[in-house]
mmCIF file of C-alpha atoms in Angstrom:
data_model
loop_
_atom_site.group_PDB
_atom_site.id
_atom_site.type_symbol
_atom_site.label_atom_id
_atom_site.label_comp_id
_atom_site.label_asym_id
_atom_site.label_seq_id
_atom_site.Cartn_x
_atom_site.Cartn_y
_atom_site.Cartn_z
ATOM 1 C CA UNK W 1 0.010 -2.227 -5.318
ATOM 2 C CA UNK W 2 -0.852 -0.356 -2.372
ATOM 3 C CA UNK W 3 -0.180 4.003 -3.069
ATOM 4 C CA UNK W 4 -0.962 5.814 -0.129
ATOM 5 C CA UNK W 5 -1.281 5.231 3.753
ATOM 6 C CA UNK W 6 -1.843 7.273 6.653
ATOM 7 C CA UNK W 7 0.798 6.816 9.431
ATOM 8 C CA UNK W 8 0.709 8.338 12.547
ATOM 9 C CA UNK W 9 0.516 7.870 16.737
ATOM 10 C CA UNK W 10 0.406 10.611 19.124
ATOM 11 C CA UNK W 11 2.418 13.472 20.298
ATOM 12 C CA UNK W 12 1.551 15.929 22.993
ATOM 13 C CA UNK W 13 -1.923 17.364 23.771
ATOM 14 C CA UNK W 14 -4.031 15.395 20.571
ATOM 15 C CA UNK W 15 -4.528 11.626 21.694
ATOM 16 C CA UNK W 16 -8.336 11.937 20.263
ATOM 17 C CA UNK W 17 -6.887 13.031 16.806
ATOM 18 C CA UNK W 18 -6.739 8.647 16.610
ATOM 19 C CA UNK W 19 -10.356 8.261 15.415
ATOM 20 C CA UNK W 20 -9.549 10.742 12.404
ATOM 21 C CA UNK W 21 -6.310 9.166 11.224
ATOM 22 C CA UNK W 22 -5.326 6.877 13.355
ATOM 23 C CA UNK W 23 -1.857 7.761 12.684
ATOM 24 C CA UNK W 24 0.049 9.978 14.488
ATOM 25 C CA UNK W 25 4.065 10.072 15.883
ATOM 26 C CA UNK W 26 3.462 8.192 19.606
ATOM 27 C CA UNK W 27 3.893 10.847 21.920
ATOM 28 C CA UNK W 28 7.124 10.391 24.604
ATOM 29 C CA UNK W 29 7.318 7.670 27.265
ATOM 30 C CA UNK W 30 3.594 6.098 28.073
ATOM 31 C CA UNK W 31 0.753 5.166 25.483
ATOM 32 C CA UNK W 32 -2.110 7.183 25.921
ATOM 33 C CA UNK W 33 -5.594 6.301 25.385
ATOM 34 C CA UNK W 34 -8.872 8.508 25.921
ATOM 35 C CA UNK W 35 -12.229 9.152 24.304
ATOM 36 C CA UNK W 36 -13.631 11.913 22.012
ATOM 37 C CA UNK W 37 -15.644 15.158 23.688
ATOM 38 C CA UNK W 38 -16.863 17.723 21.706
ATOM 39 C CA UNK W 39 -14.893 20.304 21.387
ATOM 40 C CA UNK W 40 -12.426 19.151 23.820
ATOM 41 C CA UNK W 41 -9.432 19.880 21.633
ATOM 42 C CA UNK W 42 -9.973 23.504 20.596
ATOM 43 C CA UNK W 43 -7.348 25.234 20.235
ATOM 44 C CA UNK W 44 -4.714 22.663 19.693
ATOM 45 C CA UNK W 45 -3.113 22.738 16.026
ATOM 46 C CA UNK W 46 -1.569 18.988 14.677
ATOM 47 C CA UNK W 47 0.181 19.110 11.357
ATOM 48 C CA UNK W 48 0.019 16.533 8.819
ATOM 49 C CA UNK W 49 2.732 16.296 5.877
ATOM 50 C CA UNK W 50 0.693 14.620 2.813
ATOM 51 C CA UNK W 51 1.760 13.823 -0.953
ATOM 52 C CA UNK W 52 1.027 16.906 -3.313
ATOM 53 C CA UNK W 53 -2.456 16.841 -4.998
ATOM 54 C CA UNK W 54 -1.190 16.591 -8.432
ATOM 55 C CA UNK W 55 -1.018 14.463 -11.978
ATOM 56 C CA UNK W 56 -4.091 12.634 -10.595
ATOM 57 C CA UNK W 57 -3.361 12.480 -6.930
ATOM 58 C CA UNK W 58 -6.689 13.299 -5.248
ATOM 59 C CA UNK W 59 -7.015 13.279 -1.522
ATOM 60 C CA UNK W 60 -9.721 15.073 -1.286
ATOM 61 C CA UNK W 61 -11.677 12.596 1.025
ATOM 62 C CA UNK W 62 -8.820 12.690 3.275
ATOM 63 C CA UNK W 63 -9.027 16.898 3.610
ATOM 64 C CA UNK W 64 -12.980 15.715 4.022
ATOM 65 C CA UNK W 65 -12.698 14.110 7.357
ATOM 66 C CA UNK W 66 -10.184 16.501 8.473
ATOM 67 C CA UNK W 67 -12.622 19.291 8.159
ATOM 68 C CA UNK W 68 -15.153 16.972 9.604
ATOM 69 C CA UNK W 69 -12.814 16.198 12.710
ATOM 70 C CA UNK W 70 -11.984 19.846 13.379
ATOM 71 C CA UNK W 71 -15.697 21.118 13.304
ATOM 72 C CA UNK W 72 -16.276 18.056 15.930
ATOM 73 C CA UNK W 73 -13.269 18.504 18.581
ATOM 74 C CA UNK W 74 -12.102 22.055 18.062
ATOM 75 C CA UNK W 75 -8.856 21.156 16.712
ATOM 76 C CA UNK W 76 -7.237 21.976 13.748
ATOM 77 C CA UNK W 77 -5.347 19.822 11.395
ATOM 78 C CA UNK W 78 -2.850 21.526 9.224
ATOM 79 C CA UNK W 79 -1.283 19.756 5.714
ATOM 80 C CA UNK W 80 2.363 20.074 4.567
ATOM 81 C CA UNK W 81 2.578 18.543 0.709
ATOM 82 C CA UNK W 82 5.622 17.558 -0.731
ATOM 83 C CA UNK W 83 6.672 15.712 -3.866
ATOM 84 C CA UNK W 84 7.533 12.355 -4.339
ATOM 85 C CA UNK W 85 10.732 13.471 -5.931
ATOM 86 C CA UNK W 86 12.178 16.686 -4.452
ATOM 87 C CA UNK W 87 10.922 19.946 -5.736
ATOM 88 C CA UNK W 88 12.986 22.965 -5.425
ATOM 89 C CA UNK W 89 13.684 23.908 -1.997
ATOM 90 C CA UNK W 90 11.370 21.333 -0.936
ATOM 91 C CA UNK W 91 12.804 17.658 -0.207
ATOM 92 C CA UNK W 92 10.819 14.232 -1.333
ATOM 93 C CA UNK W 93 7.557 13.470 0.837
ATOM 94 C CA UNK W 94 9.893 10.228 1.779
ATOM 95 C CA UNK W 95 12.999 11.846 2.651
ATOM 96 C CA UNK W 96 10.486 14.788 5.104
ATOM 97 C CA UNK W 97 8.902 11.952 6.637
ATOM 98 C CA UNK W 98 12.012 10.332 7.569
ATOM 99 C CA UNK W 99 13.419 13.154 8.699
ATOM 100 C CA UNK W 100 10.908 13.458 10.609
ATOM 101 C CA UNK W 101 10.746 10.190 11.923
ATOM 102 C CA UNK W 102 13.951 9.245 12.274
ATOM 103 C CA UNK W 103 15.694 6.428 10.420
ATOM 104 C CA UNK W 104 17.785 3.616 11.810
ATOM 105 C CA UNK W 105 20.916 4.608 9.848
ATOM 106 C CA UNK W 106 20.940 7.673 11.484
ATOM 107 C CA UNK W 107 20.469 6.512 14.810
ATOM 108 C CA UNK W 108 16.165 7.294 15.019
ATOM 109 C CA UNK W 109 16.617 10.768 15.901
ATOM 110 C CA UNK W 110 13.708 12.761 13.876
ATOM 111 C CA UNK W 111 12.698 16.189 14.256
ATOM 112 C CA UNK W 112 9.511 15.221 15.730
ATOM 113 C CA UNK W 113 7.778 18.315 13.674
ATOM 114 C CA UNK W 114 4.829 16.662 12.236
ATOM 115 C CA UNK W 115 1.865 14.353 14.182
ATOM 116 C CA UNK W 116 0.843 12.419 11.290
ATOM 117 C CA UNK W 117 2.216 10.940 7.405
ATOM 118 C CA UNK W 118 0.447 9.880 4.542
ATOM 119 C CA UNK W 119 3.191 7.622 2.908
ATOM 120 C CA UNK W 120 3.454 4.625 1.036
ATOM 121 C CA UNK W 121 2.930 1.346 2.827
ATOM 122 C CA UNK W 122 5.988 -0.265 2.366
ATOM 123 C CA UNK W 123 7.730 2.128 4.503
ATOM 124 C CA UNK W 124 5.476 1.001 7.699
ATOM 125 C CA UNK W 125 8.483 -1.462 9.033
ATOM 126 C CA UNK W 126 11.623 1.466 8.611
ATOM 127 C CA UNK W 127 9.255 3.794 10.727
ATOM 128 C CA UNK W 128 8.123 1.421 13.207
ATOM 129 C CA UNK W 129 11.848 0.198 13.731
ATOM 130 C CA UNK W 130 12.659 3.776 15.093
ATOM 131 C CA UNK W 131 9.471 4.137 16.971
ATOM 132 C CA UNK W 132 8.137 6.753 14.726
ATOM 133 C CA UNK W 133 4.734 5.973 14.301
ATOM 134 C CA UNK W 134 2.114 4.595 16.608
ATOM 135 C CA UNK W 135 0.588 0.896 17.824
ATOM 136 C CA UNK W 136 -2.593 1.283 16.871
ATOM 137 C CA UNK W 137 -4.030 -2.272 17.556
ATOM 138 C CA UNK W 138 -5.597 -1.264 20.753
ATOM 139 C CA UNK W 139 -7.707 1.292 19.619
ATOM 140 C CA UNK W 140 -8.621 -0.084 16.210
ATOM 141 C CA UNK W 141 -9.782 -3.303 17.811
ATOM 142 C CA UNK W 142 -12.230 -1.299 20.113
ATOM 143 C CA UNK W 143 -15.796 -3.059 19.654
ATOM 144 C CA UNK W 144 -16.989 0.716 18.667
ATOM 145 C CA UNK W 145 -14.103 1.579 16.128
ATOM 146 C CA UNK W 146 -14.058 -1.814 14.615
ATOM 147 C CA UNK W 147 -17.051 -1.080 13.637
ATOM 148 C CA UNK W 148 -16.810 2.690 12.434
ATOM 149 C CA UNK W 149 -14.008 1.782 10.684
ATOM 150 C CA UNK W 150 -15.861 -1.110 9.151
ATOM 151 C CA UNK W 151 -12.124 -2.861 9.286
ATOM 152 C CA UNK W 152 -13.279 -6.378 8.109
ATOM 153 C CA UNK W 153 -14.389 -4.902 5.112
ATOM 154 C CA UNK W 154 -10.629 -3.714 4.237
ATOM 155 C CA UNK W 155 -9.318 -6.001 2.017
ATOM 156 C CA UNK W 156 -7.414 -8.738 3.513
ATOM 157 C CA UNK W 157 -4.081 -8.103 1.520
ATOM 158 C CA UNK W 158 -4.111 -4.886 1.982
ATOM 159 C CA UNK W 159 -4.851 -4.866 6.118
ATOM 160 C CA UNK W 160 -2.129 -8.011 6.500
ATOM 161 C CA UNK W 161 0.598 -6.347 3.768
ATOM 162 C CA UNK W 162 0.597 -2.502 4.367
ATOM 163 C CA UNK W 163 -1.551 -2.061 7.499
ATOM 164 C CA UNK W 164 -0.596 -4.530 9.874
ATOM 165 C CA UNK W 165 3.470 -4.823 11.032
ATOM 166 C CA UNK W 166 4.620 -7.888 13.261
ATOM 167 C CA UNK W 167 0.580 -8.788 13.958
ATOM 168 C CA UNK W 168 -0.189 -5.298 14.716
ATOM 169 C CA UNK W 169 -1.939 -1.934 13.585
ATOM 170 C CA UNK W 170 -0.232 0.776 12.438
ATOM 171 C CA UNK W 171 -1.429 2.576 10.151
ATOM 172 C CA UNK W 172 -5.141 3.199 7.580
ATOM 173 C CA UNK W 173 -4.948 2.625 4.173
ATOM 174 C CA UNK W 174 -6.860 5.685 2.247
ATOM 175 C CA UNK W 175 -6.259 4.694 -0.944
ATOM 176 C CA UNK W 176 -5.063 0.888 -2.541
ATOM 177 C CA UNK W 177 -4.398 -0.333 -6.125
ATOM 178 C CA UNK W 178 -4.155 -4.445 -6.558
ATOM 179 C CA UNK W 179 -4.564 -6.060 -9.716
ATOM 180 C CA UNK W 180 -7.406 -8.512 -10.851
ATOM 181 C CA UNK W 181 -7.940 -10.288 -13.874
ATOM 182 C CA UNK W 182 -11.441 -10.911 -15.589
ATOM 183 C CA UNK W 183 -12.525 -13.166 -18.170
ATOM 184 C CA UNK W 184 -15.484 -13.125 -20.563
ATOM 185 C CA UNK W 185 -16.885 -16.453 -19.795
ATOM 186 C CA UNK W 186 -18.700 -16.506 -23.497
ATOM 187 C CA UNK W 187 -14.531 -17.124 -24.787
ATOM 188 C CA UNK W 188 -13.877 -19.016 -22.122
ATOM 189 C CA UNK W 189 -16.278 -21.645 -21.647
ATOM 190 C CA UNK W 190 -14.844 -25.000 -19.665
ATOM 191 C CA UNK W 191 -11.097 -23.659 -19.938
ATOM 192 C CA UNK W 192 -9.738 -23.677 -16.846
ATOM 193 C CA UNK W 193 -7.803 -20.489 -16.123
ATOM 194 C CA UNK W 194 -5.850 -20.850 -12.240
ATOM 195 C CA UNK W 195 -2.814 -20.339 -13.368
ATOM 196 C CA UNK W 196 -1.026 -17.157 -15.405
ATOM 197 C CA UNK W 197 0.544 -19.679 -17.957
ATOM 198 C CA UNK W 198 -3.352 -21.058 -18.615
ATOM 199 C CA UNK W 199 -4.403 -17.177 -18.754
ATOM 200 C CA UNK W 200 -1.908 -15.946 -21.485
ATOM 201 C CA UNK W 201 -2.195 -19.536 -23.371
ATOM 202 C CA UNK W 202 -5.963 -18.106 -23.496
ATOM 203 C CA UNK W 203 -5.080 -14.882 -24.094
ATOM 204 C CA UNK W 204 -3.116 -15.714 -27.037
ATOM 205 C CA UNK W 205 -5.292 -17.900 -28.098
ATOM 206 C CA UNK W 206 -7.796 -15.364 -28.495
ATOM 207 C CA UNK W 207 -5.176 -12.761 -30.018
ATOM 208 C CA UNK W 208 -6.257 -11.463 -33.366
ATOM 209 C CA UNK W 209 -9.924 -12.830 -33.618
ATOM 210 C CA UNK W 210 -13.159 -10.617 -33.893
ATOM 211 C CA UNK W 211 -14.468 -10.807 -30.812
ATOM 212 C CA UNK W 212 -17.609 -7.995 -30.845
ATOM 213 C CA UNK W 213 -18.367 -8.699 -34.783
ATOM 214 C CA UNK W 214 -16.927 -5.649 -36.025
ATOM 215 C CA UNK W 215 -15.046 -7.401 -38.583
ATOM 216 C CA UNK W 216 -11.547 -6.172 -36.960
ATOM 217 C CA UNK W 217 -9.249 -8.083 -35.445
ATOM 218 C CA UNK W 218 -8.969 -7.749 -31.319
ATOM 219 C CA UNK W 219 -6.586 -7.946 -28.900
ATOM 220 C CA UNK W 220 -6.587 -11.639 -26.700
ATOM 221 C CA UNK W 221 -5.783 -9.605 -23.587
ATOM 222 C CA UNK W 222 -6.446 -5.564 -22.500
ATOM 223 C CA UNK W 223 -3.908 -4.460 -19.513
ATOM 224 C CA UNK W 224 -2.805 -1.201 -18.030
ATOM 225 C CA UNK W 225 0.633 0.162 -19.516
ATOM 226 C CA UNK W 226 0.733 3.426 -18.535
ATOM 227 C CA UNK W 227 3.108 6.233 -18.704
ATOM 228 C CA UNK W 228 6.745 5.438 -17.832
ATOM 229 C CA UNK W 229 7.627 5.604 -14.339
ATOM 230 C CA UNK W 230 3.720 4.604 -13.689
ATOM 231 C CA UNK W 231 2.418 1.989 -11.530
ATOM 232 C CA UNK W 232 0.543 0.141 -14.076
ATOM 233 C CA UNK W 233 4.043 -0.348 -15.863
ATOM 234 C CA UNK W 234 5.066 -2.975 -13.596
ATOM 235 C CA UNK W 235 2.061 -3.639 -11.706
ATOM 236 C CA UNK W 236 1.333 -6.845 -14.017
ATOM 237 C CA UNK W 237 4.220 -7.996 -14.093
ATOM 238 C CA UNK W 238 4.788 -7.801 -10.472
ATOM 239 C CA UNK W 239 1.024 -9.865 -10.132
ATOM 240 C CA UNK W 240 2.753 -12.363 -12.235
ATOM 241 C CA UNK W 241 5.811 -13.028 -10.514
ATOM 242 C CA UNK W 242 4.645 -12.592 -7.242
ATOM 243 C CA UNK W 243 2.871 -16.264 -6.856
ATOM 244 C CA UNK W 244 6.133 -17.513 -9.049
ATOM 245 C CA UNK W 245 8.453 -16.135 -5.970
ATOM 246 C CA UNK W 246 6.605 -16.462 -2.670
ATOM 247 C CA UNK W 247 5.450 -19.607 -2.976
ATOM 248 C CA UNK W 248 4.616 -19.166 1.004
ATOM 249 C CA UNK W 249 3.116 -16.360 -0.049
ATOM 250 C CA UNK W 250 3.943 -12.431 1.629
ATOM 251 C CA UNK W 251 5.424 -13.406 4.785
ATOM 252 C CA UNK W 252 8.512 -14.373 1.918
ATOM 253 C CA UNK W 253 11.150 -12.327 0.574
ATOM 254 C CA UNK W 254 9.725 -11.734 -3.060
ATOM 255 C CA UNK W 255 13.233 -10.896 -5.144
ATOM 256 C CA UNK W 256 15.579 -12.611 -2.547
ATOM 257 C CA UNK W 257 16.206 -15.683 -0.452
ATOM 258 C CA UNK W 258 16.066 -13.752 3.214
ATOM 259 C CA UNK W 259 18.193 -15.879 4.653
ATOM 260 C CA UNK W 260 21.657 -15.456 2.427
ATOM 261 C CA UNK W 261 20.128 -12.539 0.078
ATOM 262 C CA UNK W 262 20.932 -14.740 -3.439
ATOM 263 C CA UNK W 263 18.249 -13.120 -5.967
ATOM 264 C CA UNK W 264 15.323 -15.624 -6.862
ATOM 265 C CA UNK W 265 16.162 -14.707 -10.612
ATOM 266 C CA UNK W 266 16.226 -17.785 -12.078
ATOM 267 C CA UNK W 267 14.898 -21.616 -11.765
ATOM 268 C CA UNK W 268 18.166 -22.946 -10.657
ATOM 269 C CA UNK W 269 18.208 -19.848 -7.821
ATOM 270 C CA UNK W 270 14.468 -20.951 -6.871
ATOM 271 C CA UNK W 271 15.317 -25.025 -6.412
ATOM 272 C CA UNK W 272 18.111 -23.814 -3.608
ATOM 273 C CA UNK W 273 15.395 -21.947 -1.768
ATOM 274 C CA UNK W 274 12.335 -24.449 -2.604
ATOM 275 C CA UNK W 275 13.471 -27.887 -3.459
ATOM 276 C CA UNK W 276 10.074 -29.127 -4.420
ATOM 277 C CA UNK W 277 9.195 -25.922 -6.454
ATOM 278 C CA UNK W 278 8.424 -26.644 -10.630
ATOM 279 C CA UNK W 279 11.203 -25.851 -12.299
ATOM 280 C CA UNK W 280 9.484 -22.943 -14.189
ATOM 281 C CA UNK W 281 9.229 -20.896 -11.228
ATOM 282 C CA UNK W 282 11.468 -17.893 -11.237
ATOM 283 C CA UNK W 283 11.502 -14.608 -12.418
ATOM 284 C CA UNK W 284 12.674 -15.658 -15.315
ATOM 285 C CA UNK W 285 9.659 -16.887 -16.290
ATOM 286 C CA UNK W 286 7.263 -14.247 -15.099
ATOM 287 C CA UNK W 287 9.369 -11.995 -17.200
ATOM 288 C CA UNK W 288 8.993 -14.625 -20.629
ATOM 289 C CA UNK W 289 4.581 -15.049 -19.249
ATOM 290 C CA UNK W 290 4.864 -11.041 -19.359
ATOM 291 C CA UNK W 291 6.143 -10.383 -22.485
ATOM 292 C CA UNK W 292 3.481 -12.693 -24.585
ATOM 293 C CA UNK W 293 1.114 -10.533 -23.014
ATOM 294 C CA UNK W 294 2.538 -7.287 -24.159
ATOM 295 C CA UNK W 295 4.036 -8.063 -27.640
#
């Protein structure tokens, strides 16, 4: 579940500000590329709009290389927080960005206020329909930045499915959630675990038996269920239904068939859209594999 990303492409006077972000709005009419100088930027002022650092939002490394960037070019790189829901006079982070950027119900016309977002990832293809951030490709790709960046190290999921928009760059990820799942391999011996209905058979197989000799009964399975409205709600259940709906994996609609929008809800829904597919593959089921995990 990716959280936060840094958008952004250029506007104006602060090309350079790329090697800090590497997201700012693309400045009018032709891309423009250039290298860092000290100091060369002094005086020039580029304003970010960022989530609010609170209820265990941290961005701290983010404000880190800002300060870094400033005491190396001159400039100065102001934040704007907002919300994720709207707070007072203040709208949502989502609805300033937009605003910002420009949507493509409104015809793309943004305020243009702000050189750089920090957003969520899944709104990368609604700002790069209006133009509103940068291409980035070019300068990430640079044998130098590649490098700095240490890009190949990103994970792959999270550089193909929140970074990268039609086979390009457009914005860093600063901070990623994904789900794994581990196994104590004492339990688990020659079972063979690949798929999510072998992991909650062994998970409930487990259920209820004394598994660090404490003489109480433990649970066959430990998962995050946060607070409502909290990623870790549905982030399991989403890593279960997610190989049960795109069985061609991301490039897929996940909830609907994107050709005539029918919902992939159940098995019969599934066989229209993958002929060949089990017939236990559909929501449906993710839902049912879910709930023996959680009861």
């Amino acid at each position: 579940h990716a959280r936060l990303f840094v958008e952004s492409g250029m506007k104006g006077q602060a090309p350079s500000l790329l090697l800090l972000l590497l997201a700012w709005r693309p400045a009018r009419g032709a891309e423009q590329q250039c290298q860092l100088s000290d100091q060369r930027y002094a005086g020039v002022t580029v304003t970010v709009v960022a989530l609010q650092e609170k209820g265990g939002v941290n961005l701290e490394n983010l404000y880190v290389r800002a300060r870094e960037f400033e005491n190396f070019t001159g400039a100065v790189v102001d934040f704007v927080q907002r919300d994720v829901r709207p707070s007072g006079d203040n709208p949502s982070l989502a609805a300033e960005v937009f605003a910002d950027a420009g949507k493509v119900e409104t015809g793309c016309n943004g305020a243009g206020v702000y050189q750089g977002y920090v957003i969520k990832g899944n709104q990368v293809p609604d700002l790069v329909q209006c133009g509103g951030i940068a291409n980035l490709s070019t300068q990430v790709e640079q044998s130098q930045t590649w490098s700095d960046l240490d890009w190949a190290d990103v994970a792959t999921a999270i550089r193909q499915g929140t970074s990268t928009y039609d086979s390009k760059v457009y914005s860093l990820p600063i901070d990623a959630d994904y789900m794994a799942t581990v196994v104590r391999e004492d339990l688990a011996g020659n079972t063979t675990l690949d798929t999510w209905e072998q992991w909650v058979a062994f998970a409930e197989s487990q259920n209820g038996t004394d598994m660090n000799g404490d003489g109480k009964p433990d649970h066959g399975a430990c998962i995050a269920l946060g607070p409502a409205g909290h990623f870790s709600v549905f982030g399991v259940l989403m890593a279960i239904a997610a190989p049960h709906l795109q069985l061609g994996g991301t490039p897929q609609g996940a909830f609907f068939n994107t050709d005539t929008l029918e919902p992939k809800l159940t098995a019969a829904a599934m066989s229209q859209i993958y002929p060949d597919a089990p017939s236990s593959f559909s929501f449906e089921t993710a839902l049912a594999l879910y709930k023996r995990l959680v009861d």
